[in-house]
Amino acid sequence: MAPSRDSLAASPAATPCDSASLSSSIVFLDNGAGDIKCARVPSDHFSAEDIREAVGAAVRIPNAACRPRVEVPGVPRRAGNVMYGSELRSCRDFSEMSFSRPHQRGYVCSWGLELDIWSHLLNNEQAVDAQGTHRNAIITTAPCFNPGHMIHAESELVFEYLGFQRYVQLTSQAMPAFAASTSSHACVVLDTGFSFSHAVPVIDGRVIWRAVRRLDLGGKALTNQLKEIISFRAYNMMRDTAVVNAIKERVCRVSPHYLAEIALENKKPRSRRYTPTPDYMLPDATTGYKDPLGFVIDPANVPTLDPTAQTLALTNEKIFIPELLFSPSDIGLGQAGVAELVCQAVEACSAHLPPDEAMRLRALLYGNVQVVGGNSLFPGFVKRLLADMRPLVPAEIKLQVLRAPDPQLAALEGSMFFTQQWMESGRPLFVSKAEYDEFGPNVCYSRFQSLA
Amino acid sequence: MDEAAAAAAAAAAERNSRKRKRKIAPRVLLAQVDESARLEARQRRLDALESDDVVAAGENDDEYEPDHASEDDYSDDAVVGAIVGKSKKKSKANSKPSKAASVSTTQKKQPSRQKQPVRRAIEAFNVPLDLVLAEEAKRAAVEGTTECTYEHARALPSRFPARRICSVCGFQAPYTCVRCGSRFCTVQCGVTHDETRCLKFTQ
Ligand SMILES: [Zn+2]
Ligand SMILES: [Zn+2]
């Protein structure tokens, strides 16, 4: 769901857990195409406090098998020299690292690879430690309209390969509606993640499926576009996905007025336009910089550079890359940007209602737009979303756009609150191994349909 | 003055590219590419933006060539590879998934080099997404739930006309590519567009 913002950086020290609690714990796994976010609660009966604690200790790892250019000491030898998750923390060289990802356009399509990644996560991350025989329950997420085929595959993976006793899959884009920061009973979630961006209206805990709208543009495409631009203009970084992704996250921002800003830039003499001050220091394994992904150069404090250091100066791509989310037609994608996406979803919700009711519903939804996903972390994102939406929304309607406190963990946190509420109400949530054995994967499909 | 110079330069670039292309593929130039071909070229370009730059872990070891030319990395099916790449390529070749039933056959052909063969049974589920979505659309049609599908959720086009923005670099773009309709701002971007996007995806 989210790009790998921070996923390569160190994460808080994991806390080992006693094995007694393992046998009753629930593992929550938000299976984003970019990063997996994973945490554990001690039992079926957990409090808001437990949720806060679990989210605080959540593990965030790339949903990928990573292949470094050179072997990393301390990582077990595997076929293809791959490494997973937290092993990246000891890696000091991300240049030319390649990533094999199980997802294709947001949906899992490589199940062997996903199994490897999940197995490694469950066996090696202490914060979610679900080793050995006491694998109790797992709650995963998948995107909207996850095909039955993928549910079938995942149920087999969870029950037969990983040995869990209970399992449920929730819709990741709907879950932020249940997070603590979302109080009202109607909202639109705008989840702009790694593979795509969704606008999902949720009313009284139910997703309005026919009104869900999806823009096929996410953080991965943005990183790839930036990779190309840098490669044509400065250095060939076509293989440096991790480094370019870090540059995107650390340097790019959303412009409040894109056309005005580039017009201003255009007026500058060409020589000034293309040789600005350096923005970014590229990592260099030989000189051993502290941050293996490089770092942003403080313009007020440009370091004295040794002659071999490679610096990168970005021009308008700083604002062009995030701009694509607001104006996908700039690269020929014939879909509306995120602001119109939210409006399309809201309009679809209210389309069949009588005028006054439609107006009331619109007011409710526009009054509570929840923004989540890694792309929302671009500075200026929320402001621009608000500015772009305002002229599209009737003037008498109050528009409110809120970004979740941690936009990348909102789905994980929401899935915990959702689970808590659902179980308190006494409705069936989990599919048990016994049910699965008796009725097959179809029982998963119909159970998951009944949720949210 | 700057404008005029740029215009002249761009015109020159266009002439240049015409000359060069005529050698490579005269057909592309002679026929004004029709709208559907334009759309397809754009779609392939967008698909390329979604690609991983990787080879599969532990599987395609033999095909892993760390030193191959970098421009080919990107959007080149052979390298896009990964586990799904093989089948992706296949589904692209016969662009309509005519044999949608071949759910697991595409994967069987891959030699399994994994140490624990028992694991790989799960890979019978590795099916190109387009096939899965086509199946899903069929099911929705039968169940009468087409309003709640992946297809239906796709964002509609913007209500505003496309801006004149260079598809390569993001600056204002006065020029339009005659082949695909993309915009570009300068000679430099025009050449980049021609070499890495336009021709690559219109052939
Ligand atoms: Zn340009
Ligand atoms: Zn073109």
XYZ file of C-alpha atoms and ligand atoms in Angstrom:
657
model
C 0.000 0.000 0.000
C 2.721 2.469 0.783
C 6.110 3.136 -0.715
C 9.068 2.112 1.313
C 9.412 5.389 3.100
C 11.737 4.763 6.014
C 11.481 1.050 5.600
C 15.169 0.768 4.975
C 16.076 2.828 7.963
C 16.557 1.390 11.390
C 13.416 0.509 13.283
C 12.890 0.590 17.017
C 14.411 -2.238 18.966
C 12.127 -5.217 18.924
C 10.775 -6.518 22.167
C 10.928 -10.241 22.696
C 7.715 -11.751 23.897
C 6.976 -14.607 26.213
C 5.853 -17.779 24.565
C 2.735 -18.067 26.724
C 1.136 -15.106 25.007
C 2.072 -16.373 21.571
C -0.452 -19.153 21.555
C -3.324 -16.702 21.850
C -1.939 -13.744 19.936
C -3.292 -12.269 16.728
C -0.859 -11.231 14.017
C -1.927 -8.238 11.928
C -0.246 -8.028 8.562
C -0.988 -5.061 6.302
C 0.303 -6.501 3.066
C 1.184 -3.362 1.113
C 2.737 -3.767 -2.305
C 5.580 -1.513 -1.214
C 5.969 -2.304 2.460
C 4.500 -4.847 4.810
C 3.376 -3.366 8.099
C 3.031 -5.985 10.784
C 2.188 -6.093 14.480
C 0.762 -8.425 17.101
C -1.821 -8.117 19.855
C -1.678 -10.490 22.831
C -5.148 -12.049 22.643
C -8.665 -11.845 21.208
C -9.605 -9.381 23.897
C -7.478 -6.349 23.385
C -7.922 -2.770 24.423
C -7.277 0.541 22.713
C -4.157 0.671 24.838
C -2.999 -2.678 23.416
C -3.574 -1.296 19.940
C -1.509 1.794 20.624
C 1.276 -0.351 21.956
C 1.155 -2.808 19.052
C 1.143 -0.041 16.435
C 4.043 1.604 18.218
C 6.042 -1.602 17.948
C 4.926 -2.385 14.394
C 7.483 -3.760 11.993
C 7.782 -2.201 8.556
C 9.721 -4.097 5.921
C 9.851 -3.970 2.128
C 7.475 -6.452 0.539
C 10.268 -7.770 -1.598
C 13.176 -10.120 -1.874
C 16.121 -7.757 -2.074
C 19.282 -8.531 -3.882
C 22.245 -6.363 -2.954
C 25.098 -5.738 -5.331
C 27.568 -7.255 -2.937
C 27.061 -9.813 -0.242
C 26.173 -8.418 3.151
C 28.036 -9.909 6.104
C 25.827 -11.662 8.616
C 23.079 -12.524 6.164
C 22.624 -16.240 5.594
C 23.554 -17.462 2.157
C 20.535 -18.173 -0.002
C 19.935 -18.988 -3.610
C 20.255 -15.807 -5.627
C 21.892 -14.015 -2.717
C 18.597 -12.508 -1.585
C 17.817 -10.890 1.723
C 14.587 -10.008 3.460
C 13.133 -7.402 5.750
C 15.177 -6.484 8.754
C 18.330 -7.963 7.278
C 18.498 -4.771 5.237
C 19.301 -2.882 8.405
C 22.816 -4.221 8.343
C 23.210 -3.401 4.666
C 25.406 -0.388 3.974
C 25.188 -0.387 0.218
C 21.858 0.041 -1.543
C 23.212 1.021 -4.915
C 22.072 -1.280 -7.664
C 20.030 -3.304 -5.223
C 17.252 -5.055 -7.051
C 13.844 -5.862 -5.638
C 11.674 -8.816 -6.564
C 8.137 -7.951 -5.629
C 5.231 -10.356 -5.362
C 2.747 -7.674 -6.333
C 1.787 -6.710 -9.816
C -0.273 -3.537 -10.166
C -1.192 -3.777 -6.506
C -2.267 -7.431 -6.343
C -0.181 -10.404 -5.282
C 0.761 -12.444 -8.308
C 3.895 -14.306 -7.146
C 2.833 -16.540 -4.319
C 6.083 -18.414 -3.792
C 7.869 -15.144 -3.320
C 5.210 -13.836 -0.959
C 5.454 -17.031 1.047
C 9.208 -16.578 1.395
C 8.792 -13.002 2.557
C 6.041 -13.759 5.044
C 7.857 -16.787 6.412
C 10.939 -14.751 7.011
C 8.922 -12.010 8.654
C 7.053 -14.359 10.970
C 10.125 -16.322 11.957
C 12.629 -13.536 12.375
C 10.946 -10.350 13.469
C 10.791 -10.512 17.214
C 7.988 -7.973 17.491
C 5.680 -10.272 15.554
C 7.365 -13.469 16.596
C 5.109 -16.280 15.512
C 7.649 -19.050 15.393
C 7.044 -22.708 15.594
C 3.805 -24.385 16.434
C 1.725 -21.783 18.194
C 0.544 -19.829 15.234
C -2.907 -18.802 16.285
C -4.620 -16.152 14.217
C -3.616 -13.867 11.372
C -5.414 -10.870 9.908
C -4.148 -9.665 6.557
C -5.126 -6.881 4.197
C -5.600 -6.802 0.446
C -6.711 -4.051 -1.938
C -10.306 -3.345 -2.922
C -11.842 -5.964 -5.218
C -9.230 -8.564 -4.394
C -10.050 -11.365 -6.854
C -11.341 -14.688 -5.556
C -8.269 -16.310 -7.056
C -6.010 -14.313 -4.734
C -8.180 -15.117 -1.719
C -7.969 -18.785 -2.596
C -4.196 -18.547 -2.872
C -3.764 -16.627 0.352
C -5.999 -18.935 2.352
C -3.936 -21.885 1.214
C -0.753 -20.032 2.096
C -1.983 -19.072 5.549
C -3.517 -22.410 6.546
C -1.383 -24.949 4.759
C 2.021 -23.351 4.513
C 2.139 -21.100 7.543
C -0.059 -23.224 9.806
C -2.355 -20.595 11.269
C -5.538 -21.724 12.981
C -7.716 -18.713 12.153
C -7.565 -16.229 9.319
C -9.323 -13.219 7.930
C -8.500 -10.780 5.144
C -9.657 -7.165 5.299
C -9.714 -4.428 2.667
C -6.710 -2.236 3.312
C -8.176 0.968 1.818
C -11.260 0.724 4.017
C -9.436 0.175 7.293
C -8.249 3.750 7.937
C -11.934 4.641 8.358
C -11.833 2.681 11.620
C -8.640 4.172 13.000
C -8.762 6.191 16.189
C -8.343 9.529 14.448
C -11.423 8.928 12.289
C -14.361 9.627 14.552
C -17.320 10.486 12.360
C -19.575 7.792 10.935
C -19.051 8.786 7.318
C -15.771 9.471 5.573
C -13.886 9.125 2.338
C -10.502 7.464 2.601
C -7.996 8.643 0.021
C -5.247 6.058 0.088
C -2.399 6.984 -2.226
C 0.086 4.179 -2.044
C 2.732 2.265 -3.909
C 0.745 0.884 -6.836
C -2.327 3.043 -7.069
C -4.519 5.566 -5.313
C -8.046 4.805 -4.101
C -10.916 6.957 -2.946
C -13.142 4.780 -0.766
C -16.350 6.108 0.818
C -17.236 4.413 4.092
C -20.604 5.060 5.719
C -21.565 3.549 9.065
C -18.778 1.016 8.815
C -19.769 -0.189 5.357
C -17.789 0.472 2.206
C -19.889 1.848 -0.667
C -18.306 -0.472 -3.177
C -19.976 0.881 -6.287
C -18.568 4.329 -5.469
C -14.948 3.271 -4.968
C -12.654 4.978 -7.467
C -9.077 4.081 -8.363
C -6.325 6.091 -10.024
C -3.708 3.792 -11.512
C -0.779 5.824 -10.313
C 1.253 5.369 -7.156
C 4.635 5.791 -5.582
C 6.323 3.126 -7.639
C 5.557 4.843 -10.935
C 6.699 8.149 -9.478
C 10.024 6.659 -8.438
C 10.443 5.121 -11.883
C 9.704 8.435 -13.562
C 12.246 10.203 -11.364
C 14.772 7.481 -12.055
C 14.433 8.198 -15.763
C 14.696 11.946 -15.407
C 17.821 11.740 -13.273
C 19.344 9.203 -15.615
C 18.860 11.437 -18.628
C 19.964 14.565 -16.936
C 22.716 13.638 -14.523
C 23.793 10.125 -13.618
C 22.621 6.800 -14.804
C 20.600 5.608 -11.857
C 18.272 3.240 -13.641
C 19.331 0.447 -11.322
C 19.391 2.522 -8.148
C 15.761 2.154 -7.182
C 16.330 2.368 -3.443
C 18.459 5.489 -3.677
C 16.124 7.252 -6.114
C 13.185 6.349 -3.909
C 14.963 7.974 -0.986
C 15.626 11.072 -3.082
C 11.962 11.213 -4.020
C 10.891 10.969 -0.402
C 13.387 13.466 0.899
C 13.541 16.122 -1.815
C 10.246 16.160 -3.711
C 7.310 18.297 -2.629
C 3.885 19.235 -3.919
C 3.775 22.694 -5.433
C 0.810 24.845 -4.415
C 0.628 26.371 -7.916
C 2.505 24.172 -10.325
C 2.028 26.106 -13.557
C 2.919 29.415 -11.925
C 5.997 27.928 -10.330
C 7.409 26.406 -13.504
C 6.554 29.563 -15.450
C 8.680 31.468 -12.989
C 11.459 28.927 -13.346
C 11.153 29.130 -17.116
C 11.868 32.850 -17.037
C 15.257 32.271 -15.503
C 18.161 32.098 -17.901
C 18.781 28.568 -19.028
C 22.141 28.468 -17.333
C 20.579 29.125 -13.954
C 17.788 26.680 -14.491
C 19.884 23.668 -15.049
C 22.749 24.250 -12.676
C 21.176 25.030 -9.342
C 22.846 24.298 -6.066
C 23.219 20.623 -5.255
C 20.297 19.110 -3.364
C 21.442 15.664 -2.605
C 24.625 13.803 -1.814
C 24.597 10.414 -3.433
C 25.813 7.528 -1.335
C 29.213 6.176 -2.025
C 30.232 2.902 -0.517
C 33.903 3.655 -0.848
C 33.748 6.797 1.255
C 31.339 5.220 3.714
C 28.739 7.887 4.348
C 26.656 7.523 7.416
C 23.409 7.144 5.490
C 23.669 4.390 2.879
C 20.903 6.063 0.896
C 22.665 9.413 0.733
C 21.450 12.620 2.299
C 19.904 15.979 1.575
C 22.383 18.822 1.413
C 21.434 21.745 3.592
C 21.663 24.777 1.272
C 22.748 26.948 4.182
C 25.532 24.586 4.985
C 26.953 23.006 1.864
C 29.689 20.676 3.024
C 33.146 20.962 1.630
C 33.097 18.257 -0.952
C 35.879 15.938 -1.722
C 36.429 15.889 -5.477
C 35.056 12.388 -5.950
C 31.766 13.042 -4.158
C 28.725 12.841 -6.399
C 26.071 15.405 -5.776
C 22.752 15.714 -7.484
C 20.890 18.897 -8.343
C 17.186 18.581 -9.022
C 15.297 21.236 -10.945
C 11.560 21.186 -11.553
C 11.383 17.417 -11.083
C 11.252 18.218 -7.391
C 7.696 19.345 -7.970
C 6.935 17.530 -11.242
C 7.039 14.062 -9.702
C 4.372 14.574 -7.010
C 2.448 16.767 -9.448
C 1.599 13.677 -11.475
C -0.769 12.546 -8.726
C -2.758 15.719 -9.224
C -2.490 15.788 -13.003
C -1.874 12.286 -14.394
C -2.605 13.505 -17.912
C 0.814 15.189 -17.866
C 2.311 11.798 -18.647
C -0.568 10.672 -20.814
C -2.615 8.786 -18.233
C -6.232 9.511 -19.071
C -7.510 9.413 -15.504
C -8.421 12.193 -13.133
C -6.000 13.280 -10.416
C -6.480 12.601 -6.708
C -8.656 15.676 -6.059
C -11.159 14.773 -8.753
C -10.873 11.132 -7.696
C -12.347 11.956 -4.294
C -15.089 13.988 -5.950
C -15.931 11.170 -8.354
C -16.292 8.795 -5.409
C -18.523 11.173 -3.468
C -20.672 11.943 -6.504
C -21.077 8.220 -7.176
C -22.317 7.765 -3.605
C -24.977 10.391 -3.878
C -25.937 9.879 -7.512
C -29.194 7.984 -6.977
C -30.503 10.000 -4.046
C -33.119 12.769 -4.032
C -31.462 16.206 -4.129
C -31.706 17.161 -0.460
C -30.526 13.766 0.765
C -27.706 13.788 -1.768
C -26.644 17.168 -0.486
C -26.633 15.944 3.107
C -24.533 12.915 2.237
C -22.088 15.002 0.232
C -21.670 17.355 3.139
C -20.931 14.433 5.445
C -18.361 12.891 3.136
C -16.628 16.079 2.053
C -16.487 17.075 5.697
C -14.297 14.085 6.512
C -11.724 13.196 3.869
C -9.046 11.004 5.433
C -5.739 10.924 3.595
C -3.431 7.943 4.076
C -0.630 6.223 2.179
C 3.003 7.076 1.650
C 2.482 9.646 -1.104
C 0.535 11.831 1.290
C 3.824 12.467 3.068
C 5.031 14.754 0.298
C 5.173 18.206 1.871
C 2.242 20.291 0.721
C 0.077 17.329 -0.294
C -2.923 18.024 1.923
C -2.934 21.756 1.237
C -2.886 21.195 -2.485
C -5.581 18.528 -2.298
C -7.788 20.953 -0.447
C -7.045 23.753 -2.921
C -7.759 21.523 -5.936
C -10.962 20.134 -4.443
C -12.446 23.423 -3.303
C -13.633 24.630 -6.733
C -15.105 21.167 -7.443
C -17.229 21.084 -4.302
C -20.407 23.190 -3.870
C -19.509 26.381 -2.048
C -21.957 25.823 0.811
C -20.313 22.533 1.750
C -17.593 22.562 4.360
C -14.558 20.718 3.124
C -12.186 19.059 5.534
C -9.119 17.039 4.612
C -7.199 15.297 7.355
C -4.034 13.280 7.101
C -3.671 10.361 9.485
C -0.986 10.875 12.163
C 1.039 8.098 10.548
C -0.420 7.708 7.054
C 1.429 4.463 6.467
C 0.243 2.716 9.604
C -3.371 3.917 9.407
C -4.580 0.738 7.717
C -2.831 -1.464 10.281
C -4.223 0.512 13.176
C -7.654 0.651 11.578
C -7.692 -3.090 11.049
C -7.125 -3.553 14.773
C -9.984 -1.255 15.722
C -12.194 -2.878 13.123
C -11.393 -6.321 14.510
C -12.061 -5.193 18.050
C -15.451 -3.724 17.151
C -16.460 -6.657 15.024
C -15.602 -9.234 17.654
C -17.336 -7.264 20.393
C -20.494 -7.324 18.346
C -20.306 -11.103 18.333
C -20.483 -11.476 14.570
C -18.269 -14.137 12.985
C -14.968 -12.742 11.794
C -12.350 -15.427 11.466
C -12.408 -18.425 9.210
C -11.061 -21.328 11.245
C -8.860 -24.079 9.981
C -11.704 -26.526 10.634
C -14.098 -24.513 8.469
C -11.464 -24.234 5.790
C -10.820 -27.958 5.853
C -14.504 -28.720 5.655
C -15.727 -26.165 3.116
C -12.596 -25.185 1.235
C -11.429 -21.714 0.226
C -14.917 -20.586 -0.798
C -15.801 -20.158 2.840
C -13.085 -17.491 3.007
C -14.452 -15.712 -0.014
C -17.992 -15.478 1.303
C -16.916 -14.569 4.835
C -14.693 -11.738 3.628
C -17.496 -10.432 1.430
C -19.658 -10.052 4.503
C -17.157 -7.771 6.227
C -16.933 -4.020 5.767
C 14.057 35.284 -29.094
C 14.572 32.357 -26.839
C 11.239 30.976 -27.982
C 12.036 31.306 -31.657
C 15.393 29.667 -31.204
C 13.837 26.842 -29.301
C 11.198 26.403 -31.968
C 13.791 26.275 -34.688
C 15.859 23.812 -32.724
C 12.885 21.619 -32.066
C 11.969 21.669 -35.703
C 15.506 20.648 -36.500
C 15.312 17.877 -33.985
C 12.125 16.679 -35.511
C 13.692 16.676 -38.948
C 16.637 14.809 -37.544
C 14.530 12.233 -35.900
C 12.533 11.812 -39.060
C 15.645 11.127 -41.006
C 16.922 8.702 -38.482
C 13.652 6.928 -38.110
C 13.128 6.590 -41.787
C 16.119 4.328 -41.783
C 14.822 2.272 -38.926
C 11.166 2.008 -39.607
C 9.738 3.915 -42.529
C 6.246 2.615 -41.938
C 5.969 4.276 -38.588
C 6.553 7.631 -40.127
C 4.590 7.351 -43.318
C 1.368 6.407 -41.708
C 0.087 8.948 -39.284
C -0.363 6.623 -36.404
C -4.051 6.276 -35.710
C -5.667 7.031 -32.402
C -5.893 3.474 -31.121
C -2.214 2.915 -31.804
C -1.451 6.131 -29.954
C -3.422 4.959 -26.989
C -1.709 1.616 -27.040
C 1.720 3.205 -27.187
C 0.837 5.365 -24.218
C -0.539 2.443 -22.299
C 2.651 0.473 -22.809
C 4.628 3.421 -21.629
C 2.487 3.597 -18.484
C 2.833 -0.137 -17.943
C 6.583 0.320 -18.111
C 6.354 2.815 -15.280
C 4.827 0.053 -13.189
C 7.618 -2.406 -13.794
C 10.119 -3.702 -11.294
C 13.713 -3.518 -12.339
C 14.496 -6.930 -11.110
C 15.031 -10.521 -11.826
C 13.454 -13.147 -9.681
C 15.122 -14.246 -6.519
C 16.750 -17.616 -6.838
C 14.994 -18.416 -10.053
C 16.370 -16.636 -13.029
C 19.967 -16.776 -11.925
C 21.133 -17.713 -15.346
C 19.459 -14.737 -16.910
C 20.806 -12.273 -14.429
C 23.237 -10.021 -16.217
C 24.410 -7.298 -13.902
C 26.362 -5.518 -16.582
C 23.895 -5.207 -19.397
C 23.147 -1.836 -20.923
C 21.120 0.196 -18.541
C 18.571 1.695 -20.913
C 17.339 -1.781 -21.526
C 16.672 -2.287 -17.875
C 13.580 -0.413 -18.009
C 10.470 -1.658 -19.652
C 12.367 -4.411 -21.351
C 10.283 -7.496 -20.920
C 13.249 -9.775 -20.694
C 14.529 -7.911 -17.689
C 11.261 -6.864 -16.199
C 11.241 -10.593 -15.842
C 10.720 -11.321 -12.207
C 8.617 -14.287 -11.441
C 5.601 -12.894 -13.143
C 7.512 -11.420 -16.020
C 7.549 -14.592 -17.990
C 3.869 -14.902 -18.052
C 3.366 -11.181 -18.399
C 5.340 -11.261 -21.567
C 3.237 -14.050 -22.813
C 0.003 -12.279 -22.109
C 1.305 -9.226 -23.870
C 2.283 -11.137 -26.940
C -1.210 -12.388 -27.527
C -2.703 -9.276 -26.132
C -6.143 -10.769 -25.655
C -6.078 -13.503 -23.026
C -7.654 -16.008 -25.345
C -6.660 -19.029 -23.356
C -7.841 -17.797 -20.043
C -8.202 -21.346 -18.903
C -4.468 -21.917 -18.878
C -4.404 -20.804 -15.316
C -1.396 -22.712 -14.197
C 0.201 -23.918 -17.372
C 2.238 -20.778 -17.927
C 4.134 -21.329 -14.741
C 4.811 -25.004 -15.154
C 7.283 -24.325 -17.907
C 9.655 -22.609 -15.563
C 12.330 -24.953 -14.376
C 12.069 -25.224 -10.646
C 15.467 -24.703 -9.166
C 14.233 -24.233 -5.636
C 15.703 -26.374 -2.931
C 12.403 -27.239 -1.288
C 10.210 -28.365 -4.149
C 7.246 -28.863 -1.845
C 6.991 -25.106 -1.474
C 6.584 -24.368 -5.080
C 3.121 -25.892 -5.262
C 1.790 -22.533 -4.125
C 3.165 -21.083 -7.319
C 0.412 -22.765 -9.252
C -1.468 -19.642 -8.195
C 0.906 -17.359 -10.070
C -1.340 -16.208 -12.857
C -0.990 -12.991 -14.850
C -3.201 -10.349 -13.301
C -5.012 -9.627 -16.556
C -6.267 -13.195 -16.729
C -7.428 -13.150 -13.130
C -9.233 -9.863 -13.627
C -10.898 -11.154 -16.771
C -12.182 -14.151 -14.811
C -13.375 -11.827 -12.088
C -15.220 -9.643 -14.584
C -16.984 -12.727 -15.950
C -18.041 -13.777 -12.488
C -19.352 -10.282 -11.736
C -21.359 -10.298 -14.960
C -22.967 -13.591 -13.971
C -23.682 -12.449 -10.435
C -24.899 -9.049 -11.595
C -22.362 -7.150 -9.521
C -20.498 -5.340 -12.272
C -20.808 -2.094 -10.331
C -18.494 -3.531 -7.699
C -15.482 -4.513 -9.756
C -11.935 -3.486 -10.484
C -12.994 -2.323 -13.930
C -15.844 -0.205 -12.672
C -13.682 1.515 -10.062
C -11.222 2.926 -12.575
C -11.114 6.714 -12.355
C -12.895 8.573 -15.129
C -10.916 11.056 -17.208
C -10.476 14.496 -15.762
C -13.163 17.026 -16.552
C -10.393 19.439 -17.516
C -8.438 19.310 -20.768
C -4.870 17.978 -20.573
C -2.294 20.635 -19.831
C 0.553 21.457 -22.158
C 3.234 19.892 -20.037
C 6.348 18.136 -21.294
C 5.869 14.436 -20.696
C 9.601 14.047 -20.197
C 10.545 16.822 -17.799
C 7.413 18.696 -16.715
C 8.083 22.142 -18.143
C 5.608 23.924 -20.390
C 5.635 22.171 -23.718
C 4.735 23.914 -26.963
C 5.412 20.897 -29.186
C 3.446 17.759 -29.879
C 4.876 14.498 -31.096
C 3.358 13.696 -34.467
C 3.428 9.986 -33.848
C 1.949 9.611 -30.393
C 0.575 12.994 -29.403
C 2.774 13.348 -26.328
C 4.093 16.774 -25.561
C 7.689 17.863 -25.265
C 9.380 21.166 -24.494
C 12.810 21.237 -26.064
C 15.079 19.468 -28.484
C 16.606 17.583 -25.637
C 13.290 16.283 -24.381
C 12.101 15.610 -27.931
C 15.064 13.361 -28.521
C 14.591 11.641 -25.187
C 10.953 11.099 -25.989
C 11.728 9.672 -29.403
C 14.427 7.359 -28.297
C 13.133 5.983 -25.061
C 9.382 6.234 -25.262
C 7.769 6.980 -28.529
C 9.390 4.598 -30.946
C 10.031 2.043 -28.315
C 6.331 1.666 -27.738
C 4.814 2.359 -31.138
C 6.394 -0.472 -33.018
Zn 10.900 18.704 -21.430
Zn 5.853 10.314 -29.570
